[in-house]
Amino acid sequence: MYGKMVCLLVLGAAMLLADGQALREAGRRERIVYGALAAPLLYLGLLFVTQWPWPNLDSLFDLLAAPAKRIVGGLNPAASS
């Protein structure tokens, strides 16, 4: 667990070092978008380190599969005639 945590911290620090100058010069919107993109990465990193059986992206896609099939079926012109 400690090895995974160190790996996650090193990768996060490298990401912030690489983007630090651009983030300092960025506007409010860019920082919000950057944070919104970083939040799922932090969540998945936490799941990676702790190995908790919390929902990940695969289970999210599984939840959306049935509604997506219904939408595609409703939009299919061959099935509606």
PDB file of N, CA, C and O in Angstrom:
ATOM      1  N   MET A   1       0.813  -1.185   0.000  1.00  0.00           N
ATOM      2  CA  MET A   1       0.000   0.000   0.000  1.00  0.00           C
ATOM      3  C   MET A   1       0.864   1.260   0.000  1.00  0.00           C
ATOM      4  O   MET A   1       0.544   2.218  -0.683  1.00  0.00           O
ATOM      5  N   TYR A   2       1.955   1.224   0.737  1.00  0.00           N
ATOM      6  CA  TYR A   2       2.814   2.403   0.796  1.00  0.00           C
ATOM      7  C   TYR A   2       3.508   2.656  -0.536  1.00  0.00           C
ATOM      8  O   TYR A   2       3.699   3.805  -0.927  1.00  0.00           O
ATOM      9  N   GLY A   3       3.860   1.579  -1.227  1.00  0.00           N
ATOM     10  CA  GLY A   3       4.477   1.738  -2.544  1.00  0.00           C
ATOM     11  C   GLY A   3       3.525   2.384  -3.532  1.00  0.00           C
ATOM     12  O   GLY A   3       3.910   3.254  -4.321  1.00  0.00           O
ATOM     13  N   LYS A   4       2.258   1.973  -3.495  1.00  0.00           N
ATOM     14  CA  LYS A   4       1.254   2.565  -4.380  1.00  0.00           C
ATOM     15  C   LYS A   4       1.024   4.029  -4.028  1.00  0.00           C
ATOM     16  O   LYS A   4       0.848   4.869  -4.914  1.00  0.00           O
ATOM     17  N   MET A   5       1.022   4.333  -2.730  1.00  0.00           N
ATOM     18  CA  MET A   5       0.812   5.711  -2.305  1.00  0.00           C
ATOM     19  C   MET A   5       1.972   6.591  -2.764  1.00  0.00           C
ATOM     20  O   MET A   5       1.757   7.705  -3.242  1.00  0.00           O
ATOM     21  N   VAL A   6       3.184   6.103  -2.647  1.00  0.00           N
ATOM     22  CA  VAL A   6       4.347   6.867  -3.096  1.00  0.00           C
ATOM     23  C   VAL A   6       4.274   7.088  -4.601  1.00  0.00           C
ATOM     24  O   VAL A   6       4.540   8.187  -5.094  1.00  0.00           O
ATOM     25  N   CYS A   7       3.893   6.051  -5.334  1.00  0.00           N
ATOM     26  CA  CYS A   7       3.758   6.162  -6.789  1.00  0.00           C
ATOM     27  C   CYS A   7       2.715   7.217  -7.147  1.00  0.00           C
ATOM     28  O   CYS A   7       2.939   8.060  -8.020  1.00  0.00           O
ATOM     29  N   LEU A   8       1.581   7.206  -6.476  1.00  0.00           N
ATOM     30  CA  LEU A   8       0.524   8.179  -6.735  1.00  0.00           C
ATOM     31  C   LEU A   8       0.985   9.593  -6.396  1.00  0.00           C
ATOM     32  O   LEU A   8       0.730  10.537  -7.154  1.00  0.00           O
ATOM     33  N   LEU A   9       1.683   9.762  -5.289  1.00  0.00           N
ATOM     34  CA  LEU A   9       2.176  11.081  -4.901  1.00  0.00           C
ATOM     35  C   LEU A   9       3.233  11.599  -5.874  1.00  0.00           C
ATOM     36  O   LEU A   9       3.240  12.786  -6.216  1.00  0.00           O
ATOM     37  N   VAL A  10       4.107  10.728  -6.345  1.00  0.00           N
ATOM     38  CA  VAL A  10       5.136  11.135  -7.306  1.00  0.00           C
ATOM     39  C   VAL A  10       4.484  11.554  -8.623  1.00  0.00           C
ATOM     40  O   VAL A  10       4.850  12.582  -9.213  1.00  0.00           O
ATOM     41  N   LEU A  11       3.511  10.780  -9.080  1.00  0.00           N
ATOM     42  CA  LEU A  11       2.825  11.134 -10.325  1.00  0.00           C
ATOM     43  C   LEU A  11       2.037  12.441 -10.181  1.00  0.00           C
ATOM     44  O   LEU A  11       2.030  13.274 -11.090  1.00  0.00           O
ATOM     45  N   GLY A  12       1.384  12.622  -9.047  1.00  0.00           N
ATOM     46  CA  GLY A  12       0.656  13.871  -8.812  1.00  0.00           C
ATOM     47  C   GLY A  12       1.585  15.069  -8.747  1.00  0.00           C
ATOM     48  O   GLY A  12       1.285  16.135  -9.290  1.00  0.00           O
ATOM     49  N   ALA A  13       2.724  14.909  -8.075  1.00  0.00           N
ATOM     50  CA  ALA A  13       3.691  16.003  -7.988  1.00  0.00           C
ATOM     51  C   ALA A  13       4.272  16.321  -9.361  1.00  0.00           C
ATOM     52  O   ALA A  13       4.446  17.500  -9.706  1.00  0.00           O
ATOM     53  N   ALA A  14       4.549  15.292 -10.154  1.00  0.00           N
ATOM     54  CA  ALA A  14       5.063  15.529 -11.503  1.00  0.00           C
ATOM     55  C   ALA A  14       4.032  16.256 -12.363  1.00  0.00           C
ATOM     56  O   ALA A  14       4.381  17.150 -13.149  1.00  0.00           O
ATOM     57  N   MET A  15       2.769  15.892 -12.208  1.00  0.00           N
ATOM     58  CA  MET A  15       1.709  16.552 -12.966  1.00  0.00           C
ATOM     59  C   MET A  15       1.610  18.026 -12.574  1.00  0.00           C
ATOM     60  O   MET A  15       1.510  18.906 -13.438  1.00  0.00           O
ATOM     61  N   LEU A  16       1.657  18.309 -11.269  1.00  0.00           N
ATOM     62  CA  LEU A  16       1.570  19.698 -10.818  1.00  0.00           C
ATOM     63  C   LEU A  16       2.810  20.500 -11.198  1.00  0.00           C
ATOM     64  O   LEU A  16       2.708  21.689 -11.511  1.00  0.00           O
ATOM     65  N   LEU A  17       3.971  19.870 -11.167  1.00  0.00           N
ATOM     66  CA  LEU A  17       5.185  20.575 -11.588  1.00  0.00           C
ATOM     67  C   LEU A  17       5.136  20.910 -13.074  1.00  0.00           C
ATOM     68  O   LEU A  17       5.550  21.987 -13.491  1.00  0.00           O
ATOM     69  N   ALA A  18       4.637  19.968 -13.868  1.00  0.00           N
ATOM     70  CA  ALA A  18       4.572  20.203 -15.310  1.00  0.00           C
ATOM     71  C   ALA A  18       3.535  21.271 -15.650  1.00  0.00           C
ATOM     72  O   ALA A  18       3.735  22.070 -16.569  1.00  0.00           O
ATOM     73  N   ASP A  19       2.428  21.309 -14.921  1.00  0.00           N
ATOM     74  CA  ASP A  19       1.348  22.241 -15.227  1.00  0.00           C
ATOM     75  C   ASP A  19       1.339  23.470 -14.326  1.00  0.00           C
ATOM     76  O   ASP A  19       0.471  24.331 -14.480  1.00  0.00           O
ATOM     77  N   GLY A  20       2.270  23.568 -13.406  1.00  0.00           N
ATOM     78  CA  GLY A  20       2.245  24.636 -12.414  1.00  0.00           C
ATOM     79  C   GLY A  20       2.290  26.032 -13.006  1.00  0.00           C
ATOM     80  O   GLY A  20       1.490  26.896 -12.635  1.00  0.00           O
ATOM     81  N   GLN A  21       3.202  26.279 -13.919  1.00  0.00           N
ATOM     82  CA  GLN A  21       3.332  27.607 -14.521  1.00  0.00           C
ATOM     83  C   GLN A  21       2.078  27.959 -15.307  1.00  0.00           C
ATOM     84  O   GLN A  21       1.579  29.087 -15.214  1.00  0.00           O
ATOM     85  N   ALA A  22       1.560  27.017 -16.063  1.00  0.00           N
ATOM     86  CA  ALA A  22       0.355  27.286 -16.848  1.00  0.00           C
ATOM     87  C   ALA A  22      -0.849  27.527 -15.935  1.00  0.00           C
ATOM     88  O   ALA A  22      -1.707  28.356 -16.242  1.00  0.00           O
ATOM     89  N   LEU A  23      -0.918  26.814 -14.810  1.00  0.00           N
ATOM     90  CA  LEU A  23      -2.030  27.019 -13.882  1.00  0.00           C
ATOM     91  C   LEU A  23      -1.962  28.375 -13.199  1.00  0.00           C
ATOM     92  O   LEU A  23      -2.991  28.992 -12.944  1.00  0.00           O
ATOM     93  N   ARG A  24      -0.765  28.829 -12.889  1.00  0.00           N
ATOM     94  CA  ARG A  24      -0.626  30.144 -12.267  1.00  0.00           C
ATOM     95  C   ARG A  24      -1.079  31.255 -13.212  1.00  0.00           C
ATOM     96  O   ARG A  24      -1.647  32.252 -12.791  1.00  0.00           O
ATOM     97  N   GLU A  25      -0.837  31.068 -14.496  1.00  0.00           N
ATOM     98  CA  GLU A  25      -1.200  32.078 -15.484  1.00  0.00           C
ATOM     99  C   GLU A  25      -2.625  31.900 -16.004  1.00  0.00           C
ATOM    100  O   GLU A  25      -3.134  32.774 -16.693  1.00  0.00           O
ATOM    101  N   ALA A  26      -3.248  30.776 -15.689  1.00  0.00           N
ATOM    102  CA  ALA A  26      -4.582  30.488 -16.210  1.00  0.00           C
ATOM    103  C   ALA A  26      -5.644  31.296 -15.483  1.00  0.00           C
ATOM    104  O   ALA A  26      -5.458  31.742 -14.353  1.00  0.00           O
ATOM    105  N   GLY A  27      -6.759  31.430 -16.152  1.00  0.00           N
ATOM    106  CA  GLY A  27      -7.890  32.129 -15.558  1.00  0.00           C
ATOM    107  C   GLY A  27      -8.698  31.206 -14.666  1.00  0.00           C
ATOM    108  O   GLY A  27      -8.369  30.024 -14.470  1.00  0.00           O
ATOM    109  N   ARG A  28      -9.767  31.760 -14.140  1.00  0.00           N
ATOM    110  CA  ARG A  28     -10.619  31.013 -13.200  1.00  0.00           C
ATOM    111  C   ARG A  28     -11.264  29.799 -13.872  1.00  0.00           C
ATOM    112  O   ARG A  28     -11.311  28.717 -13.298  1.00  0.00           O
ATOM    113  N   ARG A  29     -11.765  29.978 -15.081  1.00  0.00           N
ATOM    114  CA  ARG A  29     -12.422  28.869 -15.782  1.00  0.00           C
ATOM    115  C   ARG A  29     -11.476  27.714 -16.042  1.00  0.00           C
ATOM    116  O   ARG A  29     -11.842  26.554 -15.894  1.00  0.00           O
ATOM    117  N   GLU A  30     -10.266  28.033 -16.467  1.00  0.00           N
ATOM    118  CA  GLU A  30      -9.291  26.984 -16.751  1.00  0.00           C
ATOM    119  C   GLU A  30      -8.937  26.207 -15.491  1.00  0.00           C
ATOM    120  O   GLU A  30      -8.768  24.994 -15.531  1.00  0.00           O
ATOM    121  N   ARG A  31      -8.841  26.909 -14.377  1.00  0.00           N
ATOM    122  CA  ARG A  31      -8.541  26.223 -13.115  1.00  0.00           C
ATOM    123  C   ARG A  31      -9.695  25.328 -12.690  1.00  0.00           C
ATOM    124  O   ARG A  31      -9.475  24.237 -12.160  1.00  0.00           O
ATOM    125  N   ILE A  32     -10.921  25.785 -12.913  1.00  0.00           N
ATOM    126  CA  ILE A  32     -12.084  24.957 -12.569  1.00  0.00           C
ATOM    127  C   ILE A  32     -12.109  23.700 -13.430  1.00  0.00           C
ATOM    128  O   ILE A  32     -12.352  22.593 -12.934  1.00  0.00           O
ATOM    129  N   VAL A  33     -11.843  23.849 -14.728  1.00  0.00           N
ATOM    130  CA  VAL A  33     -11.816  22.687 -15.624  1.00  0.00           C
ATOM    131  C   VAL A  33     -10.688  21.739 -15.229  1.00  0.00           C
ATOM    132  O   VAL A  33     -10.869  20.518 -15.212  1.00  0.00           O
ATOM    133  N   TYR A  34      -9.540  22.285 -14.893  1.00  0.00           N
ATOM    134  CA  TYR A  34      -8.413  21.458 -14.467  1.00  0.00           C
ATOM    135  C   TYR A  34      -8.777  20.675 -13.203  1.00  0.00           C
ATOM    136  O   TYR A  34      -8.509  19.480 -13.102  1.00  0.00           O
ATOM    137  N   GLY A  35      -9.413  21.339 -12.264  1.00  0.00           N
ATOM    138  CA  GLY A  35      -9.846  20.653 -11.043  1.00  0.00           C
ATOM    139  C   GLY A  35     -10.899  19.601 -11.315  1.00  0.00           C
ATOM    140  O   GLY A  35     -10.894  18.525 -10.716  1.00  0.00           O
ATOM    141  N   ALA A  36     -11.827  19.914 -12.236  1.00  0.00           N
ATOM    142  CA  ALA A  36     -12.869  18.940 -12.588  1.00  0.00           C
ATOM    143  C   ALA A  36     -12.280  17.719 -13.266  1.00  0.00           C
ATOM    144  O   ALA A  36     -12.783  16.602 -13.098  1.00  0.00           O
ATOM    145  N   LEU A  37     -11.224  17.905 -14.020  1.00  0.00           N
ATOM    146  CA  LEU A  37     -10.562  16.763 -14.650  1.00  0.00           C
ATOM    147  C   LEU A  37      -9.670  16.008 -13.672  1.00  0.00           C
ATOM    148  O   LEU A  37      -9.478  14.800 -13.803  1.00  0.00           O
ATOM    149  N   ALA A  38      -9.132  16.702 -12.692  1.00  0.00           N
ATOM    150  CA  ALA A  38      -8.256  16.062 -11.719  1.00  0.00           C
ATOM    151  C   ALA A  38      -9.037  15.295 -10.653  1.00  0.00           C
ATOM    152  O   ALA A  38      -8.518  14.335 -10.080  1.00  0.00           O
ATOM    153  N   ALA A  39     -10.285  15.683 -10.388  1.00  0.00           N
ATOM    154  CA  ALA A  39     -11.080  15.023  -9.343  1.00  0.00           C
ATOM    155  C   ALA A  39     -11.291  13.535  -9.603  1.00  0.00           C
ATOM    156  O   ALA A  39     -11.079  12.719  -8.699  1.00  0.00           O
ATOM    157  N   PRO A  40     -11.691  13.115 -10.820  1.00  0.00           N
ATOM    158  CA  PRO A  40     -11.810  11.665 -11.047  1.00  0.00           C
ATOM    159  C   PRO A  40     -10.476  10.935 -10.937  1.00  0.00           C
ATOM    160  O   PRO A  40     -10.425   9.787 -10.490  1.00  0.00           O
ATOM    161  N   LEU A  41      -9.400  11.615 -11.319  1.00  0.00           N
ATOM    162  CA  LEU A  41      -8.082  10.993 -11.186  1.00  0.00           C
ATOM    163  C   LEU A  41      -7.729  10.759  -9.721  1.00  0.00           C
ATOM    164  O   LEU A  41      -7.175   9.712  -9.363  1.00  0.00           O
ATOM    165  N   LEU A  42      -8.051  11.711  -8.875  1.00  0.00           N
ATOM    166  CA  LEU A  42      -7.794  11.548  -7.449  1.00  0.00           C
ATOM    167  C   LEU A  42      -8.662  10.431  -6.862  1.00  0.00           C
ATOM    168  O   LEU A  42      -8.194   9.635  -6.050  1.00  0.00           O
ATOM    169  N   TYR A  43      -9.921  10.367  -7.289  1.00  0.00           N
ATOM    170  CA  TYR A  43     -10.825   9.322  -6.812  1.00  0.00           C
ATOM    171  C   TYR A  43     -10.317   7.939  -7.223  1.00  0.00           C
ATOM    172  O   TYR A  43     -10.231   7.032  -6.388  1.00  0.00           O
ATOM    173  N   LEU A  44      -9.957   7.779  -8.485  1.00  0.00           N
ATOM    174  CA  LEU A  44      -9.459   6.485  -8.937  1.00  0.00           C
ATOM    175  C   LEU A  44      -8.106   6.156  -8.319  1.00  0.00           C
ATOM    176  O   LEU A  44      -7.798   4.995  -8.059  1.00  0.00           O
ATOM    177  N   GLY A  45      -7.295   7.181  -8.053  1.00  0.00           N
ATOM    178  CA  GLY A  45      -6.026   6.957  -7.367  1.00  0.00           C
ATOM    179  C   GLY A  45      -6.248   6.474  -5.939  1.00  0.00           C
ATOM    180  O   GLY A  45      -5.547   5.585  -5.455  1.00  0.00           O
ATOM    181  N   LEU A  46      -7.233   7.051  -5.265  1.00  0.00           N
ATOM    182  CA  LEU A  46      -7.581   6.605  -3.915  1.00  0.00           C
ATOM    183  C   LEU A  46      -8.044   5.148  -3.929  1.00  0.00           C
ATOM    184  O   LEU A  46      -7.664   4.353  -3.076  1.00  0.00           O
ATOM    185  N   LEU A  47      -8.855   4.793  -4.914  1.00  0.00           N
ATOM    186  CA  LEU A  47      -9.295   3.400  -5.027  1.00  0.00           C
ATOM    187  C   LEU A  47      -8.120   2.469  -5.306  1.00  0.00           C
ATOM    188  O   LEU A  47      -8.065   1.347  -4.798  1.00  0.00           O
ATOM    189  N   PHE A  48      -7.163   2.938  -6.112  1.00  0.00           N
ATOM    190  CA  PHE A  48      -5.985   2.136  -6.429  1.00  0.00           C
ATOM    191  C   PHE A  48      -5.141   1.885  -5.188  1.00  0.00           C
ATOM    192  O   PHE A  48      -4.688   0.767  -4.945  1.00  0.00           O
ATOM    193  N   VAL A  49      -4.944   2.914  -4.388  1.00  0.00           N
ATOM    194  CA  VAL A  49      -4.095   2.793  -3.202  1.00  0.00           C
ATOM    195  C   VAL A  49      -4.764   1.940  -2.129  1.00  0.00           C
ATOM    196  O   VAL A  49      -4.139   1.061  -1.544  1.00  0.00           O
ATOM    197  N   THR A  50      -6.031   2.199  -1.864  1.00  0.00           N
ATOM    198  CA  THR A  50      -6.706   1.528  -0.752  1.00  0.00           C
ATOM    199  C   THR A  50      -7.325   0.189  -1.126  1.00  0.00           C
ATOM    200  O   THR A  50      -7.655  -0.595  -0.242  1.00  0.00           O
ATOM    201  N   GLN A  51      -7.501  -0.062  -2.415  1.00  0.00           N
ATOM    202  CA  GLN A  51      -8.121  -1.286  -2.932  1.00  0.00           C
ATOM    203  C   GLN A  51      -9.528  -1.482  -2.370  1.00  0.00           C
ATOM    204  O   GLN A  51      -9.961  -2.595  -2.119  1.00  0.00           O
ATOM    205  N   TRP A  52     -10.267  -0.385  -2.188  1.00  0.00           N
ATOM    206  CA  TRP A  52     -11.648  -0.463  -1.741  1.00  0.00           C
ATOM    207  C   TRP A  52     -12.535  -0.883  -2.906  1.00  0.00           C
ATOM    208  O   TRP A  52     -12.298  -0.474  -4.038  1.00  0.00           O
ATOM    209  N   PRO A  53     -13.586  -1.638  -2.646  1.00  0.00           N
ATOM    210  CA  PRO A  53     -14.471  -2.074  -3.737  1.00  0.00           C
ATOM    211  C   PRO A  53     -15.537  -1.034  -4.069  1.00  0.00           C
ATOM    212  O   PRO A  53     -16.698  -1.358  -4.236  1.00  0.00           O
ATOM    213  N   TRP A  54     -15.169   0.211  -4.128  1.00  0.00           N
ATOM    214  CA  TRP A  54     -16.118   1.269  -4.460  1.00  0.00           C
ATOM    215  C   TRP A  54     -16.337   1.289  -5.961  1.00  0.00           C
ATOM    216  O   TRP A  54     -15.558   0.733  -6.728  1.00  0.00           O
ATOM    217  N   PRO A  55     -17.389   1.950  -6.395  1.00  0.00           N
ATOM    218  CA  PRO A  55     -17.662   2.005  -7.832  1.00  0.00           C
ATOM    219  C   PRO A  55     -16.520   2.664  -8.603  1.00  0.00           C
ATOM    220  O   PRO A  55     -15.956   3.657  -8.163  1.00  0.00           O
ATOM    221  N   ASN A  56     -16.191   2.072  -9.721  1.00  0.00           N
ATOM    222  CA  ASN A  56     -15.190   2.658 -10.597  1.00  0.00           C
ATOM    223  C   ASN A  56     -15.835   2.937 -11.945  1.00  0.00           C
ATOM    224  O   ASN A  56     -17.049   2.843 -12.094  1.00  0.00           O
ATOM    225  N   LEU A  57     -15.057   3.261 -12.942  1.00  0.00           N
ATOM    226  CA  LEU A  57     -15.620   3.636 -14.239  1.00  0.00           C
ATOM    227  C   LEU A  57     -16.354   2.484 -14.906  1.00  0.00           C
ATOM    228  O   LEU A  57     -17.340   2.697 -15.610  1.00  0.00           O
ATOM    229  N   ASP A  58     -15.892   1.248 -14.711  1.00  0.00           N
ATOM    230  CA  ASP A  58     -16.578   0.109 -15.316  1.00  0.00           C
ATOM    231  C   ASP A  58     -18.000  -0.027 -14.786  1.00  0.00           C
ATOM    232  O   ASP A  58     -18.941  -0.267 -15.546  1.00  0.00           O
ATOM    233  N   SER A  59     -18.185   0.114 -13.497  1.00  0.00           N
ATOM    234  CA  SER A  59     -19.534   0.002 -12.943  1.00  0.00           C
ATOM    235  C   SER A  59     -20.401   1.186 -13.371  1.00  0.00           C
ATOM    236  O   SER A  59     -21.609   1.038 -13.543  1.00  0.00           O
ATOM    237  N   LEU A  60     -19.800   2.350 -13.567  1.00  0.00           N
ATOM    238  CA  LEU A  60     -20.554   3.498 -14.068  1.00  0.00           C
ATOM    239  C   LEU A  60     -21.042   3.232 -15.489  1.00  0.00           C
ATOM    240  O   LEU A  60     -22.196   3.490 -15.814  1.00  0.00           O
ATOM    241  N   PHE A  61     -20.166   2.684 -16.317  1.00  0.00           N
ATOM    242  CA  PHE A  61     -20.569   2.367 -17.691  1.00  0.00           C
ATOM    243  C   PHE A  61     -21.628   1.273 -17.706  1.00  0.00           C
ATOM    244  O   PHE A  61     -22.521   1.285 -18.554  1.00  0.00           O
ATOM    245  N   ASP A  62     -21.553   0.321 -16.780  1.00  0.00           N
ATOM    246  CA  ASP A  62     -22.570  -0.723 -16.696  1.00  0.00           C
ATOM    247  C   ASP A  62     -23.928  -0.128 -16.325  1.00  0.00           C
ATOM    248  O   ASP A  62     -24.964  -0.589 -16.804  1.00  0.00           O
ATOM    249  N   LEU A  63     -23.934   0.878 -15.467  1.00  0.00           N
ATOM    250  CA  LEU A  63     -25.185   1.537 -15.101  1.00  0.00           C
ATOM    251  C   LEU A  63     -25.812   2.268 -16.290  1.00  0.00           C
ATOM    252  O   LEU A  63     -27.030   2.353 -16.409  1.00  0.00           O
ATOM    253  N   LEU A  64     -24.980   2.786 -17.168  1.00  0.00           N
ATOM    254  CA  LEU A  64     -25.467   3.558 -18.303  1.00  0.00           C
ATOM    255  C   LEU A  64     -25.749   2.713 -19.536  1.00  0.00           C
ATOM    256  O   LEU A  64     -26.289   3.224 -20.523  1.00  0.00           O
ATOM    257  N   ALA A  65     -25.409   1.431 -19.514  1.00  0.00           N
ATOM    258  CA  ALA A  65     -25.564   0.589 -20.701  1.00  0.00           C
ATOM    259  C   ALA A  65     -27.032   0.374 -21.060  1.00  0.00           C
ATOM    260  O   ALA A  65     -27.409   0.482 -22.229  1.00  0.00           O
ATOM    261  N   ALA A  66     -27.874   0.066 -20.096  1.00  0.00           N
ATOM    262  CA  ALA A  66     -29.291  -0.193 -20.393  1.00  0.00           C
ATOM    263  C   ALA A  66     -30.005   1.052 -20.922  1.00  0.00           C
ATOM    264  O   ALA A  66     -30.704   0.959 -21.945  1.00  0.00           O
ATOM    265  N   PRO A  67     -29.861   2.227 -20.290  1.00  0.00           N
ATOM    266  CA  PRO A  67     -30.502   3.416 -20.877  1.00  0.00           C
ATOM    267  C   PRO A  67     -29.957   3.753 -22.268  1.00  0.00           C
ATOM    268  O   PRO A  67     -30.703   4.201 -23.132  1.00  0.00           O
ATOM    269  N   ALA A  68     -28.684   3.516 -22.485  1.00  0.00           N
ATOM    270  CA  ALA A  68     -28.108   3.797 -23.803  1.00  0.00           C
ATOM    271  C   ALA A  68     -28.726   2.889 -24.864  1.00  0.00           C
ATOM    272  O   ALA A  68     -29.019   3.337 -25.977  1.00  0.00           O
ATOM    273  N   LYS A  69     -28.947   1.628 -24.534  1.00  0.00           N
ATOM    274  CA  LYS A  69     -29.567   0.705 -25.492  1.00  0.00           C
ATOM    275  C   LYS A  69     -31.000   1.141 -25.797  1.00  0.00           C
ATOM    276  O   LYS A  69     -31.454   1.033 -26.939  1.00  0.00           O
ATOM    277  N   ARG A  70     -31.710   1.630 -24.790  1.00  0.00           N
ATOM    278  CA  ARG A  70     -33.079   2.090 -25.019  1.00  0.00           C
ATOM    279  C   ARG A  70     -33.095   3.334 -25.906  1.00  0.00           C
ATOM    280  O   ARG A  70     -33.958   3.463 -26.783  1.00  0.00           O
ATOM    281  N   ILE A  71     -32.149   4.235 -25.712  1.00  0.00           N
ATOM    282  CA  ILE A  71     -32.086   5.437 -26.544  1.00  0.00           C
ATOM    283  C   ILE A  71     -31.757   5.065 -27.982  1.00  0.00           C
ATOM    284  O   ILE A  71     -32.401   5.533 -28.929  1.00  0.00           O
ATOM    285  N   VAL A  72     -30.765   4.197 -28.168  1.00  0.00           N
ATOM    286  CA  VAL A  72     -30.382   3.773 -29.515  1.00  0.00           C
ATOM    287  C   VAL A  72     -31.531   3.029 -30.178  1.00  0.00           C
ATOM    288  O   VAL A  72     -31.826   3.226 -31.353  1.00  0.00           O
ATOM    289  N   GLY A  73     -32.225   2.181 -29.429  1.00  0.00           N
ATOM    290  CA  GLY A  73     -33.377   1.464 -29.977  1.00  0.00           C
ATOM    291  C   GLY A  73     -34.494   2.402 -30.365  1.00  0.00           C
ATOM    292  O   GLY A  73     -35.187   2.184 -31.369  1.00  0.00           O
ATOM    293  N   GLY A  74     -34.701   3.452 -29.604  1.00  0.00           N
ATOM    294  CA  GLY A  74     -35.742   4.423 -29.923  1.00  0.00           C
ATOM    295  C   GLY A  74     -35.405   5.273 -31.127  1.00  0.00           C
ATOM    296  O   GLY A  74     -36.296   5.751 -31.831  1.00  0.00           O
ATOM    297  N   LEU A  75     -34.130   5.473 -31.375  1.00  0.00           N
ATOM    298  CA  LEU A  75     -33.690   6.293 -32.503  1.00  0.00           C
ATOM    299  C   LEU A  75     -33.494   5.480 -33.773  1.00  0.00           C
ATOM    300  O   LEU A  75     -33.295   6.058 -34.851  1.00  0.00           O
ATOM    301  N   ASN A  76     -33.549   4.161 -33.686  1.00  0.00           N
ATOM    302  CA  ASN A  76     -33.336   3.294 -34.839  1.00  0.00           C
ATOM    303  C   ASN A  76     -34.576   3.335 -35.734  1.00  0.00           C
ATOM    304  O   ASN A  76     -35.642   2.886 -35.342  1.00  0.00           O
ATOM    305  N   PRO A  77     -34.448   3.854 -36.954  1.00  0.00           N
ATOM    306  CA  PRO A  77     -35.631   3.951 -37.814  1.00  0.00           C
ATOM    307  C   PRO A  77     -36.159   2.588 -38.256  1.00  0.00           C
ATOM    308  O   PRO A  77     -37.348   2.431 -38.521  1.00  0.00           O
ATOM    309  N   ALA A  78     -35.319   1.595 -38.353  1.00  0.00           N
ATOM    310  CA  ALA A  78     -35.767   0.269 -38.786  1.00  0.00           C
ATOM    311  C   ALA A  78     -36.641  -0.376 -37.728  1.00  0.00           C
ATOM    312  O   ALA A  78     -37.593  -1.091 -38.036  1.00  0.00           O
ATOM    313  N   ALA A  79     -36.365  -0.112 -36.464  1.00  0.00           N
ATOM    314  CA  ALA A  79     -37.157  -0.713 -35.373  1.00  0.00           C
ATOM    315  C   ALA A  79     -38.474   0.009 -35.161  1.00  0.00           C
ATOM    316  O   ALA A  79     -39.423  -0.577 -34.659  1.00  0.00           O
ATOM    317  N   SER A  80     -38.573   1.266 -35.547  1.00  0.00           N
ATOM    318  CA  SER A  80     -39.787   2.035 -35.291  1.00  0.00           C
ATOM    319  C   SER A  80     -40.866   1.835 -36.349  1.00  0.00           C
ATOM    320  O   SER A  80     -42.003   2.173 -36.147  1.00  0.00           O
ATOM    321  N   SER A  81     -40.520   1.281 -37.512  1.00  0.00           N
ATOM    322  CA  SER A  81     -41.515   1.111 -38.565  1.00  0.00           C
ATOM    323  C   SER A  81     -42.167  -0.257 -38.558  1.00  0.00           C
ATOM    324  O   SER A  81     -42.053  -1.068 -37.778  1.00  0.00           O
TER     325      SER A  81
END
